[in-house]
Structure formats: C-alpha cells, structure tokens
Amino acid sequence: MRIAQITAILLISLHCMTVQAQSPVPREQLEQMFANITKQTKWDMSRPMLWGYFFTNKSRPPLEAAAKELSAQGYKVVNIYLSDKDKPNAPDLWWLHVERVEAHSVESLHSRNTELAAFAKRSRLGAYDGMDVGPVAAVNK
C-alpha cells in the first residue's frame, strides 16, 4: 500500500512537471530586446504596446481550437496560415498569430511567454514560437 501511494505521488509529480513549460525566449534575451528598443526607438515600453504571439503546428485544426480558447481569454486572433516552404518536400507548418494590447516589463513578458508555452503544451500544439511588439498606434494605420 505504501509503495502504491509513493508511486502515485511520483506519477502525479511527473505529470505536473511535463505540463509546465519554459519560455522559448530566455530572460537575458528579453532584457536585451528591451534595451535595444529603448536605444533604437522612441517607444515608451512602460505604456501599453501591441504584442503579437505566435504558435505553430503541423496541422490547422488544433490551432483553430487554440485560437478559440485564446480569443475567450482576451486575445485578438489575427490569422491562421500555412507558412511558405523553404524546401519543396518540407512538411507543412501552420501558424497562429494572436495579439493583445498590454504593458510588459521584462519579468511580466517572461511570465507571459512561459504561460503561453505551457498553453501550447497543454493544447498539444507544435510550439509557442515567441512574440513581437509594436506601438498601439500601428493598429490604426
């Protein structure tokens, strides 16, 4: 009985570890990105910006389901599209692009990336590929 309980606890712990994910973008890279934006633009990164988030998968249907769930969480679905193939026989790669206006620090963006990577893993998507950013005014142009 005791061994069965320990085995069950280990299996539950192992499952919890596999559901957790790490950000695809290391914190140091985010720090560099924020520093470069500060140096090279006039963007005020303490204000809300337009953040784009990207997911990939080898087929479209799981991305459609993910888009619906992310939309319910306040993300705007921009597009689901098939990427251009680099090589003639390369397998299909589908992309989901969502966006949301929000303010981020290095820490909060690292947390968001980790959260979205975990979402991709739970949703059995190929990957959470990362993000891009631009000023909110770009939406209105």
Short mmCIF file of C-alpha atoms in Angstrom, two decimals:
data_model
loop_
_atom_site.label_atom_id
_atom_site.label_comp_id
_atom_site.label_asym_id
_atom_site.label_seq_id
_atom_site.Cartn_x
_atom_site.Cartn_y
_atom_site.Cartn_z
CA MET A 1 0.00 0.00 0.00
CA ARG A 2 2.76 2.46 0.91
CA ILE A 3 4.66 1.77 -2.36
CA ALA A 4 1.49 2.32 -4.38
CA GLN A 5 0.94 5.71 -2.71
CA ILE A 6 4.53 6.77 -3.37
CA THR A 7 4.25 5.61 -6.99
CA ALA A 8 1.02 7.59 -7.43
CA ILE A 9 2.63 10.72 -5.97
CA LEU A 10 5.64 10.32 -8.26
CA LEU A 11 3.42 9.89 -11.32
CA ILE A 12 1.35 12.95 -10.42
CA SER A 13 4.53 14.98 -9.83
CA LEU A 14 5.99 13.79 -13.13
CA HIS A 15 2.78 14.76 -14.95
CA CYS A 16 2.82 18.24 -13.38
CA MET A 17 6.44 18.73 -14.46
CA THR A 18 5.64 17.78 -18.05
CA VAL A 19 2.69 20.21 -18.24
CA GLN A 20 4.86 23.09 -17.07
CA ALA A 21 6.86 24.75 -19.80
CA GLN A 22 9.70 27.20 -20.08
CA SER A 23 9.68 30.40 -22.03
CA PRO A 24 11.11 29.93 -25.52
CA VAL A 25 12.84 33.29 -25.05
CA PRO A 26 15.43 33.43 -22.25
CA ARG A 27 15.12 36.32 -19.79
CA GLU A 28 18.54 37.64 -20.87
CA GLN A 29 17.29 37.91 -24.45
CA LEU A 30 14.23 39.83 -23.26
CA GLU A 31 16.47 42.20 -21.30
CA GLN A 32 18.50 42.80 -24.47
CA MET A 33 15.32 43.31 -26.51
CA PHE A 34 14.01 45.95 -24.07
CA ALA A 35 17.42 47.67 -24.04
CA ASN A 36 17.54 47.74 -27.85
CA ILE A 37 14.00 49.12 -28.09
CA THR A 38 14.91 51.87 -25.62
CA LYS A 39 18.05 52.76 -27.61
CA GLN A 40 16.65 52.49 -31.12
CA THR A 41 13.07 53.77 -30.81
CA LYS A 42 11.05 56.41 -29.03
CA TRP A 43 8.61 53.81 -27.71
CA ASP A 44 7.65 54.10 -24.05
CA MET A 45 7.74 50.46 -23.01
CA SER A 46 6.05 51.28 -19.70
CA ARG A 47 2.87 52.04 -21.68
CA PRO A 48 0.59 49.52 -23.37
CA MET A 49 2.02 48.17 -26.63
CA LEU A 50 0.66 45.85 -29.30
CA TRP A 51 2.09 42.40 -28.55
CA GLY A 52 1.84 39.62 -31.12
CA TYR A 53 2.18 35.99 -30.02
CA PHE A 54 2.85 33.06 -32.36
CA PHE A 55 2.13 29.33 -32.23
CA THR A 56 2.98 26.59 -34.72
CA ASN A 57 1.60 23.18 -35.53
CA LYS A 58 1.79 20.66 -38.37
CA SER A 59 -1.98 20.83 -38.95
CA ARG A 60 -4.59 23.59 -38.77
CA PRO A 61 -7.41 22.15 -36.56
CA PRO A 62 -5.53 22.27 -33.23
CA LEU A 63 -4.61 25.90 -33.94
CA GLU A 64 -8.28 26.69 -34.62
CA ALA A 65 -9.22 25.26 -31.23
CA ALA A 66 -6.37 27.19 -29.58
CA ALA A 67 -7.48 30.39 -31.33
CA LYS A 68 -10.97 29.99 -29.94
CA GLU A 69 -9.65 29.47 -26.41
CA LEU A 70 -7.20 32.38 -26.64
CA SER A 71 -9.93 34.62 -28.02
CA ALA A 72 -12.03 33.81 -24.95
CA GLN A 73 -9.03 34.91 -22.85
CA GLY A 74 -8.94 38.34 -24.50
CA TYR A 75 -6.50 37.80 -27.35
CA LYS A 76 -7.42 39.01 -30.84
CA VAL A 77 -6.93 36.30 -33.46
CA VAL A 78 -5.02 37.85 -36.36
CA ASN A 79 -4.56 34.86 -38.64
CA ILE A 80 -4.04 31.14 -39.04
CA TYR A 81 -1.88 30.49 -42.08
CA LEU A 82 0.31 27.94 -43.78
CA SER A 83 3.94 29.06 -43.93
CA ASP A 84 5.86 29.18 -47.17
CA LYS A 85 8.05 26.12 -47.50
CA ASP A 86 11.80 26.64 -47.55
CA LYS A 87 12.28 23.30 -49.29
CA PRO A 88 9.97 21.57 -51.80
CA ASN A 89 9.47 18.44 -49.66
CA ALA A 90 9.35 20.18 -46.30
CA PRO A 91 6.36 19.25 -44.11
CA ASP A 92 3.52 21.73 -43.71
CA LEU A 93 3.84 24.19 -40.85
CA TRP A 94 0.77 26.14 -39.75
CA TRP A 95 0.97 29.35 -37.73
CA LEU A 96 -1.47 31.01 -35.35
CA HIS A 97 -0.91 34.73 -34.73
CA VAL A 98 -2.79 36.38 -31.87
CA GLU A 99 -2.28 39.79 -30.35
CA ARG A 100 -3.21 41.82 -27.32
CA VAL A 101 -2.56 45.37 -26.18
CA GLU A 102 -0.79 45.25 -22.83
CA ALA A 103 2.15 46.73 -20.95
CA HIS A 104 5.08 44.48 -20.10
CA SER A 105 8.28 44.59 -18.14
CA VAL A 106 11.00 42.03 -18.76
CA GLU A 107 9.61 39.99 -15.86
CA SER A 108 5.95 40.15 -16.91
CA LEU A 109 6.84 39.30 -20.53
CA HIS A 110 8.92 36.36 -19.35
CA SER A 111 5.91 35.18 -17.33
CA ARG A 112 3.57 35.66 -20.33
CA ASN A 113 5.92 33.66 -22.58
CA THR A 114 6.13 30.87 -20.01
CA GLU A 115 2.32 30.88 -19.66
CA LEU A 116 1.82 30.70 -23.44
CA ALA A 117 4.42 27.94 -23.80
CA ALA A 118 2.52 25.94 -21.15
CA PHE A 119 -0.74 26.64 -23.02
CA ALA A 120 0.82 25.33 -26.25
CA LYS A 121 1.98 22.20 -24.46
CA ARG A 122 -1.43 21.59 -22.81
CA SER A 123 -3.13 22.19 -26.15
CA ARG A 124 -0.73 19.75 -27.84
CA LEU A 125 0.45 22.33 -30.34
CA GLY A 126 3.81 22.03 -32.03
CA ALA A 127 5.23 25.06 -30.22
CA TYR A 128 4.80 28.52 -28.84
CA ASP A 129 7.25 30.38 -31.05
CA GLY A 130 7.53 33.75 -29.32
CA MET A 131 6.33 37.29 -29.71
CA ASP A 132 6.77 40.61 -31.43
CA VAL A 133 5.89 44.13 -30.36
CA GLY A 134 4.94 47.46 -31.85
CA PRO A 135 3.25 50.67 -30.84
CA VAL A 136 -0.52 50.56 -30.40
CA ALA A 137 -0.87 53.38 -32.95
CA ALA A 138 0.28 50.90 -35.62
CA VAL A 139 -3.14 49.21 -35.32
CA ASN A 140 -4.91 52.34 -36.50
CA LYS A 141 -2.72 52.93 -39.57
#
